[in-house]
XYZ file of C-alpha atoms in Angstrom:
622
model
C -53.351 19.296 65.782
C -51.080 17.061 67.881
C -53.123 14.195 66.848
C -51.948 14.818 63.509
C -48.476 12.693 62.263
C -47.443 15.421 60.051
C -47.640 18.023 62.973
C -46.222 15.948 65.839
C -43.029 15.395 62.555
C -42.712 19.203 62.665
C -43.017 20.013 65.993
C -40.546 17.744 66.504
C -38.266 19.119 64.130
C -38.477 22.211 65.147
C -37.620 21.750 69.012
C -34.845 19.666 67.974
C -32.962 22.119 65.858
C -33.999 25.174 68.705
C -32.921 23.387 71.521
C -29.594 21.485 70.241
C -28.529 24.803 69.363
C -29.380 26.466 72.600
C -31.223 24.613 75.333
C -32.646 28.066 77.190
C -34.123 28.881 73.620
C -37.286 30.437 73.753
C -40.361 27.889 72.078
C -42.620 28.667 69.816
C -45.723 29.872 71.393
C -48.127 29.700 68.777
C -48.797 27.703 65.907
C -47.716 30.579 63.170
C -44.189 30.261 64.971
C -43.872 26.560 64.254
C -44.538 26.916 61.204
C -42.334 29.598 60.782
C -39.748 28.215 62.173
C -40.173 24.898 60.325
C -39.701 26.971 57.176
C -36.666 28.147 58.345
C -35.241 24.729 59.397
C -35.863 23.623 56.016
C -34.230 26.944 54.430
C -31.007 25.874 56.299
C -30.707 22.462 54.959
C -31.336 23.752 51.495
C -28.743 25.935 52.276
C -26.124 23.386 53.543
C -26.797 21.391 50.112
C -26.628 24.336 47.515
C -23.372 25.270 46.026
C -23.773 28.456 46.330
C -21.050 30.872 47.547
C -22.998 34.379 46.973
C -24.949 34.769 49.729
C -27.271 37.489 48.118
C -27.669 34.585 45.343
C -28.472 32.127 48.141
C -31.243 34.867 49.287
C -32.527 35.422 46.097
C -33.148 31.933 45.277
C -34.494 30.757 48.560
C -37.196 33.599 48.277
C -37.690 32.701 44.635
C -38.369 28.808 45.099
C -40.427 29.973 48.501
C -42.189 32.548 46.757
C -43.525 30.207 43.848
C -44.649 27.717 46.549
C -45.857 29.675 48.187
C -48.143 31.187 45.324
C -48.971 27.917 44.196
C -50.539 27.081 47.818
C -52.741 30.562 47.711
C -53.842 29.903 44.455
C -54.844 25.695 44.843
C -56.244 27.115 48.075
C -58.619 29.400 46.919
C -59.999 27.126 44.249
C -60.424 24.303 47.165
C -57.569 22.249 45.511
C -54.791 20.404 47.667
C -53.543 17.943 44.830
C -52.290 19.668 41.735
C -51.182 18.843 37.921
C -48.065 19.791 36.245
C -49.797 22.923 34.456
C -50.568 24.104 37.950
C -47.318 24.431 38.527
C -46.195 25.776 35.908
C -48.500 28.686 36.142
C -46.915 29.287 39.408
C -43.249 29.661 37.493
C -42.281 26.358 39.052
C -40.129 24.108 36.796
C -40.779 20.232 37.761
C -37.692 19.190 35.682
C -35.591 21.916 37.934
C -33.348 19.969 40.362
C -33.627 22.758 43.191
C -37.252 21.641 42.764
C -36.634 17.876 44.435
C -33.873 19.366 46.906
C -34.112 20.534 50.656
C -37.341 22.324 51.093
C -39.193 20.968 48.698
C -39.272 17.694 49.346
C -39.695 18.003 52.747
C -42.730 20.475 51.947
C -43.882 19.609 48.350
C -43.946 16.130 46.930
C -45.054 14.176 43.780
C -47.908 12.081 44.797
C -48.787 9.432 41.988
C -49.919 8.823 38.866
C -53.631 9.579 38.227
C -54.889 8.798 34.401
C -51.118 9.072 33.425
C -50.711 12.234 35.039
C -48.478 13.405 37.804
C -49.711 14.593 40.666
C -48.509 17.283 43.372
C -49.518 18.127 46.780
C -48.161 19.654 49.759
C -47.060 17.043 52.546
C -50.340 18.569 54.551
C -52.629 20.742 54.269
C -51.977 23.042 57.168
C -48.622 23.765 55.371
C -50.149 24.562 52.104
C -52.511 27.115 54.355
C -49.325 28.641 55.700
C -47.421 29.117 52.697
C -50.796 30.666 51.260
C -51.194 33.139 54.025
C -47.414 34.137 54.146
C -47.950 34.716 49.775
C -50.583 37.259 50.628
C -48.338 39.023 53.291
C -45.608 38.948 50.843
C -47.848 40.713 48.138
C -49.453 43.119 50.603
C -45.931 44.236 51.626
C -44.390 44.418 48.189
C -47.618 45.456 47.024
C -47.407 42.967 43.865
C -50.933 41.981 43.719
C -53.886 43.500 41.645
C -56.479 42.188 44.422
C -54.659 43.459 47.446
C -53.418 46.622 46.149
C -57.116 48.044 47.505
C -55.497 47.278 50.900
C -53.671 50.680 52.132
C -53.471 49.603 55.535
C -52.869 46.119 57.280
C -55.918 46.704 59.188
C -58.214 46.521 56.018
C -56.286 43.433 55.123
C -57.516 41.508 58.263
C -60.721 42.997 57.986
C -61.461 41.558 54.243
C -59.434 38.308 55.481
C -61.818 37.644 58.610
C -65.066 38.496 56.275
C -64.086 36.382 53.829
C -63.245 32.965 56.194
C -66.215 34.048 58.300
C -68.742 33.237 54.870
C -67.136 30.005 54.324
C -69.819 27.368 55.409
C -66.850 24.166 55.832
C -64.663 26.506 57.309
C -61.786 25.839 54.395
C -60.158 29.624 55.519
C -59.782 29.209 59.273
C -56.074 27.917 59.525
C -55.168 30.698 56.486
C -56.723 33.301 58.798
C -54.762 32.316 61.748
C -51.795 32.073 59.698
C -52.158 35.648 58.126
C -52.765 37.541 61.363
C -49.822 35.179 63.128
C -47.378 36.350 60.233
C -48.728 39.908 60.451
C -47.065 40.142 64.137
C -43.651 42.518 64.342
C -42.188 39.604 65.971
C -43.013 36.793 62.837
C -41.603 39.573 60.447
C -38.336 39.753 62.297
C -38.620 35.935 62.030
C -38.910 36.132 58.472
C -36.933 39.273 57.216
C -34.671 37.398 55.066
C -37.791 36.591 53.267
C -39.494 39.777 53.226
C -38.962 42.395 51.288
C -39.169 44.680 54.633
C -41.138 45.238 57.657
C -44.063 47.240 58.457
C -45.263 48.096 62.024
C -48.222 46.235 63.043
C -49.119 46.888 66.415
C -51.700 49.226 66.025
C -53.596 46.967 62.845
C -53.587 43.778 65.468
C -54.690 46.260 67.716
C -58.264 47.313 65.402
C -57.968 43.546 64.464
C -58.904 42.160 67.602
C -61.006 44.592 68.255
C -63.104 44.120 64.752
C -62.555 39.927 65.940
C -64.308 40.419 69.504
C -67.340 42.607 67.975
C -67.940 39.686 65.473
C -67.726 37.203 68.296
C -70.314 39.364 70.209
C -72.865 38.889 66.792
C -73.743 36.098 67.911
C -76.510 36.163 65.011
C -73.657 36.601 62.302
C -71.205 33.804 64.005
C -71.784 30.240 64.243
C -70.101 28.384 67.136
C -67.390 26.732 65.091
C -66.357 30.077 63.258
C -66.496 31.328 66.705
C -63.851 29.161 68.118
C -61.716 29.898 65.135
C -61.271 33.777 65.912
C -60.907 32.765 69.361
C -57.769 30.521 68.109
C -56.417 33.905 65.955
C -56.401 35.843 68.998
C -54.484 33.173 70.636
C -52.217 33.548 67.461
C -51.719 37.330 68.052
C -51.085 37.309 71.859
C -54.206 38.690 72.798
C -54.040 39.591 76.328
C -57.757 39.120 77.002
C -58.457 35.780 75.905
C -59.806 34.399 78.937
C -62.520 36.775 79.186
C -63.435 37.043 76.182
C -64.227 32.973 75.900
C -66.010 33.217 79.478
C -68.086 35.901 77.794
C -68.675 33.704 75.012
C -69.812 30.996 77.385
C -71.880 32.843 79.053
C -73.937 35.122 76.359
C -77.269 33.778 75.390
C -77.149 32.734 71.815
C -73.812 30.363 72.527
C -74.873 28.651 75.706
C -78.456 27.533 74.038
C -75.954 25.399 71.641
C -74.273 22.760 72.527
C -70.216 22.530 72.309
C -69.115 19.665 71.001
C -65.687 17.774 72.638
C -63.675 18.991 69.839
C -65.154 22.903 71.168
C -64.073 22.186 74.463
C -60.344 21.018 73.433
C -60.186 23.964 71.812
C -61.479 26.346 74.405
C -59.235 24.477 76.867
C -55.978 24.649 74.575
C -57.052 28.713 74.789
C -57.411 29.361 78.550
C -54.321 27.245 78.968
C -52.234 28.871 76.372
C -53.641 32.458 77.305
C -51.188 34.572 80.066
C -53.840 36.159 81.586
C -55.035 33.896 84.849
C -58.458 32.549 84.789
C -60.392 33.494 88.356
C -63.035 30.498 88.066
C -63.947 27.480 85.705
C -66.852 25.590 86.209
C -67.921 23.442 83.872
C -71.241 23.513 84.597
C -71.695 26.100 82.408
C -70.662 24.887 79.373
C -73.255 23.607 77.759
C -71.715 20.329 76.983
C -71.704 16.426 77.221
C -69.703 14.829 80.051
C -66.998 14.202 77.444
C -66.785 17.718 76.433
C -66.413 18.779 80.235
C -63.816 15.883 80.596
C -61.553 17.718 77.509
C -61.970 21.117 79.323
C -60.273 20.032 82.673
C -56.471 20.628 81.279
C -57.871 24.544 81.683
C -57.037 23.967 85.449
C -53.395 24.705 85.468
C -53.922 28.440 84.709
C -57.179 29.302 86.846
C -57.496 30.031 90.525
C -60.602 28.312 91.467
C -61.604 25.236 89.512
C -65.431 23.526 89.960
C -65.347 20.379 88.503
C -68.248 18.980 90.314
C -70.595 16.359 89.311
C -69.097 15.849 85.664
C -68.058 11.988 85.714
C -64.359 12.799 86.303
C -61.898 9.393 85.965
C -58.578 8.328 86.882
C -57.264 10.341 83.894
C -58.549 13.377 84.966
C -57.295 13.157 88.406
C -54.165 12.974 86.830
C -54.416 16.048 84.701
C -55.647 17.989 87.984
C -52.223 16.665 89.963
C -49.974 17.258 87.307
C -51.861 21.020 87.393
C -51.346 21.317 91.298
C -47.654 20.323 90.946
C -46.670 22.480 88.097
C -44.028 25.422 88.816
C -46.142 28.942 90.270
C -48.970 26.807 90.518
C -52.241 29.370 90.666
C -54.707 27.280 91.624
C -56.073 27.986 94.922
C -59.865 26.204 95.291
C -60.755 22.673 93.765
C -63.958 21.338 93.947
C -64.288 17.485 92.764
C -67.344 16.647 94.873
C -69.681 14.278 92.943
C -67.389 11.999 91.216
C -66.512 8.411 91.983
C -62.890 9.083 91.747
C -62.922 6.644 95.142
C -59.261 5.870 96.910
C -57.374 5.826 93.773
C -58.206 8.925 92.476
C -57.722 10.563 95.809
C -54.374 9.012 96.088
C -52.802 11.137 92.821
C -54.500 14.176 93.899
C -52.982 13.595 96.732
C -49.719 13.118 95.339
C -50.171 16.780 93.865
C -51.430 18.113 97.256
C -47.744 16.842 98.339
C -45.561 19.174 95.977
C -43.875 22.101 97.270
C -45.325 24.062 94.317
C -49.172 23.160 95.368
C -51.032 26.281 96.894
C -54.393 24.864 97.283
C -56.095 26.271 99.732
C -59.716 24.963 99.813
C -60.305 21.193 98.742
C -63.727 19.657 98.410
C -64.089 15.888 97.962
C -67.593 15.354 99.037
C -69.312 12.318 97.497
C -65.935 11.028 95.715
C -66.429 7.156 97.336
C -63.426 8.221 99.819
C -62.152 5.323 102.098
C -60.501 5.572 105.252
C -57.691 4.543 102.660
C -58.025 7.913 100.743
C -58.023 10.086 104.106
C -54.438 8.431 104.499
C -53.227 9.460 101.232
C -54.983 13.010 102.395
C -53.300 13.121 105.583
C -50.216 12.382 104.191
C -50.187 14.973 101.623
C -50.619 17.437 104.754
C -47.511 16.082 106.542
C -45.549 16.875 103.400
C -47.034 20.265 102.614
C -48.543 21.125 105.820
C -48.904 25.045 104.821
C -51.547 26.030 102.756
C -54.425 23.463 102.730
C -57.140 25.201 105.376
C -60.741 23.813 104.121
C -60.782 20.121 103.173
C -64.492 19.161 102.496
C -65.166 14.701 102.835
C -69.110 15.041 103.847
C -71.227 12.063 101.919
C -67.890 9.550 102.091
C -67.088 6.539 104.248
C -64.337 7.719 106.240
C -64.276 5.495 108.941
C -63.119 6.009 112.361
C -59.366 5.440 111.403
C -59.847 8.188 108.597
C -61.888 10.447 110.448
C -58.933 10.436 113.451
C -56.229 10.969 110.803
C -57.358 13.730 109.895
C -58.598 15.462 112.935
C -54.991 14.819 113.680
C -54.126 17.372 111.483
C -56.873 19.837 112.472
C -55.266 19.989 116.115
C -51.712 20.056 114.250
C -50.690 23.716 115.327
C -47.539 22.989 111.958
C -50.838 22.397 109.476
C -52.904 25.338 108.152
C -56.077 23.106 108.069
C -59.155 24.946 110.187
C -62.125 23.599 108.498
C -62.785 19.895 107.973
C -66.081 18.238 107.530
C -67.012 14.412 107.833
C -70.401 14.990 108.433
C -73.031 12.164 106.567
C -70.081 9.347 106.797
C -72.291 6.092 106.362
C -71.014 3.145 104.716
C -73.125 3.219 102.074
C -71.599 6.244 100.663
C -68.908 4.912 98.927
C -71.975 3.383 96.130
C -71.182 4.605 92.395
C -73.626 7.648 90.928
C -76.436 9.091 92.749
C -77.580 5.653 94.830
C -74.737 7.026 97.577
C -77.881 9.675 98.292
C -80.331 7.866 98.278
C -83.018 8.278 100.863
C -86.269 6.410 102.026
C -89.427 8.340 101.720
C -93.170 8.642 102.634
C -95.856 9.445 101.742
C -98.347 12.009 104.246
C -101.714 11.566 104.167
C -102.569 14.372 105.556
C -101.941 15.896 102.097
C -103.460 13.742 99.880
C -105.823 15.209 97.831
C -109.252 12.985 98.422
C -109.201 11.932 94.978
C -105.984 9.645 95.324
C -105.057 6.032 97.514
C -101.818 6.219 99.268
C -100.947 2.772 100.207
C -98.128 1.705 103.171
C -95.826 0.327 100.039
C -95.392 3.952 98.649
C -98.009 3.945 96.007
C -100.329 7.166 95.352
C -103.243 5.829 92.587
C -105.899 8.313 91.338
C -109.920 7.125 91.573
C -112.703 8.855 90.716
C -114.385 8.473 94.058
C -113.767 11.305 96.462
C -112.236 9.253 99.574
C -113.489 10.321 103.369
C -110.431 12.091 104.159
C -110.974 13.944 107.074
C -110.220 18.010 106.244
C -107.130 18.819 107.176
C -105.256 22.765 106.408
C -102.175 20.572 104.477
C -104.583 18.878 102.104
C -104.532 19.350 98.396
C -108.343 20.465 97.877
C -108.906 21.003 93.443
C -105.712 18.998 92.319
C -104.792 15.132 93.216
C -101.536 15.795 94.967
C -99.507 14.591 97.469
C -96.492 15.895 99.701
C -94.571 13.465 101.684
C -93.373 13.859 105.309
C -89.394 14.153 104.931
C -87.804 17.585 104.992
C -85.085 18.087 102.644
C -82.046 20.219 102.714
C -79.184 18.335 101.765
C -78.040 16.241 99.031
C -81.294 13.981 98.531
C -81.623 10.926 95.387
C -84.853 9.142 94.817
C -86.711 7.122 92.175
C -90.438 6.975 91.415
C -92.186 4.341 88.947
C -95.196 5.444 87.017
C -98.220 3.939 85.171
C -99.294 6.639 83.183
C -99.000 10.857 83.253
C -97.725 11.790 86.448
C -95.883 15.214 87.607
C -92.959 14.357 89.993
C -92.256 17.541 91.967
C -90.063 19.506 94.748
C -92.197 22.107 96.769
C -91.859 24.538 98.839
C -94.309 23.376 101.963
C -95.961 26.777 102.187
C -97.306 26.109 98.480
C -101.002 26.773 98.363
C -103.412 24.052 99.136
C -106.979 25.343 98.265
C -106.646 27.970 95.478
C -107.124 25.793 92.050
C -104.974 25.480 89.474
C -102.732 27.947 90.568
C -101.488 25.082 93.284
C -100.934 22.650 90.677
C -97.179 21.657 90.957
C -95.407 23.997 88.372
C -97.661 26.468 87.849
C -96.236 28.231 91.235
C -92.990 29.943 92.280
C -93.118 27.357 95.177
C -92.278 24.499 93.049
C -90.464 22.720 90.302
C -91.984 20.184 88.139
C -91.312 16.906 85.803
C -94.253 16.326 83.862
C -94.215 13.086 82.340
C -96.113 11.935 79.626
C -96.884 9.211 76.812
C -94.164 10.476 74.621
C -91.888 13.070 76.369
C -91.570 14.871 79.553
C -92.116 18.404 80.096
C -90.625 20.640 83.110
C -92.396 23.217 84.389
C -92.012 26.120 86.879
C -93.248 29.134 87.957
C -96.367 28.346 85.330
C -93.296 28.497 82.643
C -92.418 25.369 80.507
C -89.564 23.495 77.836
C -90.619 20.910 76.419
C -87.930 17.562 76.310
C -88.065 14.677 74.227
C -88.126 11.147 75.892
C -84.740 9.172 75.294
C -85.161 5.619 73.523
C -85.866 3.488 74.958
C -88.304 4.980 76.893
C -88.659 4.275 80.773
C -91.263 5.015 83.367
C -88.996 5.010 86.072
C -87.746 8.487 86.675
C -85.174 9.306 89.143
C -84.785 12.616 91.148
C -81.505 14.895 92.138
C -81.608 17.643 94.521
C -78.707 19.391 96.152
C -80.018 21.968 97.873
C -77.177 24.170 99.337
C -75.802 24.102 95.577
C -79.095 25.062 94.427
C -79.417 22.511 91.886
C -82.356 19.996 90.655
C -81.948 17.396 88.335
C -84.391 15.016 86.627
C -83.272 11.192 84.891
C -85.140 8.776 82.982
C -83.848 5.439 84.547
C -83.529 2.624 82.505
C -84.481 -1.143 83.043
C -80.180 -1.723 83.145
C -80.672 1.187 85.703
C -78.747 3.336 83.686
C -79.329 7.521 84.177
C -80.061 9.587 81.088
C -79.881 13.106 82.268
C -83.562 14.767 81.465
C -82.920 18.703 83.197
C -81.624 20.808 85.818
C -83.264 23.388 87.501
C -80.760 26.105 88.861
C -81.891 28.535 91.826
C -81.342 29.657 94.793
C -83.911 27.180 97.426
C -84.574 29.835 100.374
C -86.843 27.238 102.134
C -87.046 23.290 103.289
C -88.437 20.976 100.210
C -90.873 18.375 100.504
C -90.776 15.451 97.083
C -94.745 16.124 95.468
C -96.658 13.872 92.868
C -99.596 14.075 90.913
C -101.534 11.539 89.365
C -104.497 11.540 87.249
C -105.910 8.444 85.817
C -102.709 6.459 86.516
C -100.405 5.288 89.511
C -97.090 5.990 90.868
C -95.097 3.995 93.195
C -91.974 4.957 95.485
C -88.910 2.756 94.245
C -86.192 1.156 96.580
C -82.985 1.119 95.913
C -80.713 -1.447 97.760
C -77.876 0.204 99.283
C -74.311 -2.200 99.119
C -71.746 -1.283 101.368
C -67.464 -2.028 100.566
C -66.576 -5.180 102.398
């Protein structure tokens, strides 16, 4: 919404009047308030230019001329109009000659539009105010009970009901902002807002109450709710103060039938405008569960200012980001207690305005992890600065796979010896100069092939290539050798953060094993087809991954590439698979998540083709 004009021109309106009047006034909280309040706003000025002394006259015609907008904007609405002709409003009891017609409110809500084939047209100055005025016209009527339709409606409760069934089997979704609308008015606290409007009050509690309840079962069918109409109830508990928001969209998140699809940016603004906006604190967000793009996990990192532990980790984070994250860390009763940012190439300047939050009195981080963030001995100045200013709360501060240099690296073990700073824990470890290269190439490491595994079916050759012949080679036997299947180990042992790239003539499975994988026992020690290993297959047209003899099929991304490049991070328990272009650009392919509970060893198999161990020159910052 605030990337609408016509909302940013009421918000706007709105805070003016509330805080010129009083500057401790209370804000609107939800978007049925602004509106509200809006309405109101626009009442007053009417009021200001009618000569009216009366004021039961004044009351009487302000609910009159609101009350035939307002049934005019229900009625358009549900025939999927938002420009109307003079007979509409006419049918609505609204006189377009009447002069209280052009005054005050209605020009600031309702306007004449142009001339279409010599007709006038009408529409309301946006759409989301027509939806408003529609939803407070059916309150109205329930209330007074002056409509045929709703008098079927005894209680609130089975007003809500028939209004979320009814936006819930719109396909474009034409009823969300109505819905939101009609619950937000439904709230004791709108009502008071609009008593002067109303012909009287009811108490609602108890029907929001069974509303949210009847909202969170429908969220839970997943097989009834698509994503988008999911969001939407989400947003209309946010509109009655739900106390459980947060859980509920972590549920959401989580269950199967939501995380197979995938949330679109626009989702995740949404969802992040929610855990933001909702008063109950959010223990964790990691965005590596949303099943999302990198952009969609970019719009969800504003959600940081009301969650303890944030894990932002590996999701292409920029300057802007780091921004949102400091302005999070500074905010008044910051909550936010462990940030991980490890994985992005926010390098020295990002560091520097998350170090700028790290300095406020209100930060209360206590656990910081940087690790692979291209960190200079630059950025561990900007860290240990933060400390001197804030020396109290920081205790773990995490810089492994940086470059912090031997001026950085004494900085900060400064501060570890500091008996005024709360840091205990600080680890440099893996500090080569090469770290500070963009994307995965800062983990890259050389490998080799063993021989000693090589089934006797394939060539290894001292340039890292493994090529497949028919003739069975003189390998002497060995208890590591691949007997039935042409694979390969190599030698290095990995349990850290490992990157490498492979090149490919043909099929080939590129593989991670476990080195206590079976070596003699046919098929079931083909790479995949094992608990002790996890698999790429690659193929003519697509790539397959496999493990534990279970398989998803993926489809190759154009254009297609033989080069495939390999992620693992072992202590997070993570595997991840690219197609690398000629440009050497990534293209994310899979990631295995697990638990490793033993060393890996990189595997390949080749049948009928070749594959070749890729370097990668590693730059280092002059």
């Amino acid at each position: 919404m605030c990337h609408i004009p016509v909302f940013c021109w009421i918000s706007s309106t709105v805070l003016q009047k509330l805080l010129k009047q009083d500057e401790s006034a209370e804000i609107p909280q939800t978007l049925t308030e602004m509106y509200i309040h809006f309405l109101l706003t626009q009442i007053n000025m009417r009021n200001q230019k009618y000569d009216e002394r009366d004021p039961e006259k004044l009351l009487q015609s302000n609910r009159d001329s609101i009350m035939k907008l307002a049934e005019l904007a229900f009625k358009q609405l549900m025939k999927g109009n938002v420009m109307f002709y003079e007979e509409d409003l006419i049918e609505s009891g609204i006189d377009v000659t009447d002069a209280s017609v052009h005054s005050g409110i209605c020009t600031e809500i309702f306007k004449e539009e142009s001339v279409i084939h010599q007709r006038k047209v009408y529409c309301f100055i946006h759409l989301s105010v027509q939806e408003f005025l529609a939803a407070f016209y059916v309150f109205y009527c329930y209330l007074s009970s002056t409509m045929k339709a709703l008098k079927v409606f005894d209680l609130m409760h089975n007003l809500h009901k028939g209004a979320v069934d009814k936006a819930l089997e719109s396909k474009n979704g034409h009823l969300d902002l109505f819905l939101r609308f009609l619950l937000g008015i439904s709230l004791e606290s709108s009502q008071r807002l609009l008593r002067h409007l109303l012909t009287h009050t009811e108490n609602s509690s108890e029907s929001i109450s069974k509303t949210t309840l009847y909202i969170k079962e429908k969220v839970k069918d997943g097989q009834a709710v698509s994503t988008e109409r999911a969001i939407n109830l989400f947003l209309c508990l946010l509109e009655v103060k739900d106390q459980t928001l947060s859980r509920e969209i972590q549920e959401f998140v989580k269950s199967d039938k939501h995380s197979e699809k995938k949330l679109s940016p626009s989702h995740c603004s949404a969802i992040a405008y929610m855990l933001q906006m909702s008063e109950e604190v959010l223990d964790e967000l990691n965005l590596r569960k949303y099943n999302t793009s990198d952009e969609g996990r970019r719009s969800l990192i504003s959600a940081v200012i009301n969650c303890r532990k944030s894990l932002l980790a590996g999701c292409n984070l920029t300057a802007q980001q780091s921004e949102i994250v400091s302005f999070a860390l500074q905010s008044s009763n910051s909550v936010l207690r462990e940030l991980d940012l490890s994985n992005n190439d926010l390098q020295d300047s990002g560091v520097k305005l998350i170090s700028d939050g790290l300095k406020s009195q209100n930060c209360k981080l206590e656990i910081l992890r940087l690790s692979g963030c291209m960190v200079t001995e630059e950025g561990c100045s900007y860290l240990s600065s933060a400390l001197s200013s804030n020396p109290s709360h920081l205790r773990e501060l995490d810089l492994i796979y940086n470059h912090p240099g031997q001026s950085g690296v004494q900085l900060l073990s400064d501060k570890l010896k500091d008996r005024n700073c709360s840091l205990k824990i600080l680890n440099l470890d893996h500090g080569e100069p090469f770290r500070i290269q963009p994307g995965l190439q800062k983990y890259f490491c050389d490998l080799t092939l063993d021989p000693n595994t090589a089934s006797t079916q394939l060539i290894l050759s001292e340039n890292g290539e493994v090529k497949y012949v028919d003739e069975q080679q003189p390998y002497p036997d060995h208890p590591d050798r691949f007997k039935d299947i042409p694979q390969v180990l190599c030698r290095e042992s990995l349990t850290g953060r490992h990157y490498w790239e492979v090149e490919r003539t043909g099929w080939a499975r590129v593989a991670v094993v476990y080195k206590t994988i079976s070596r003699k026992e046919g098929m079931i020690c083909k790479f995949g087809y094992n608990n002790k290993s996890w698999c790429l297959f690659c193929t003519i047209d697509g790539f397959v991954v496999w493990h534990n003899n279970v398989s998803n099929n993926i489809p190759a991304p154009s254009p297609s590439s033989k080069r495939v490049g390999v992620y693992l991070d072992w202590p997070a328990g993570t595997l991840s698979f690219y197609s690398v272009s000629d440009t050497h650009t990534l293209t994310h392919l899979h990631t295995f998540n697990t638990t490793f509970t033993e060393h890996l060893y990189a595997g390949f198999k080749v049948f009928h083709s070749s594959l070749s161990l890729c370097k990668i020159t590693q730059q280092t910052k002059n």
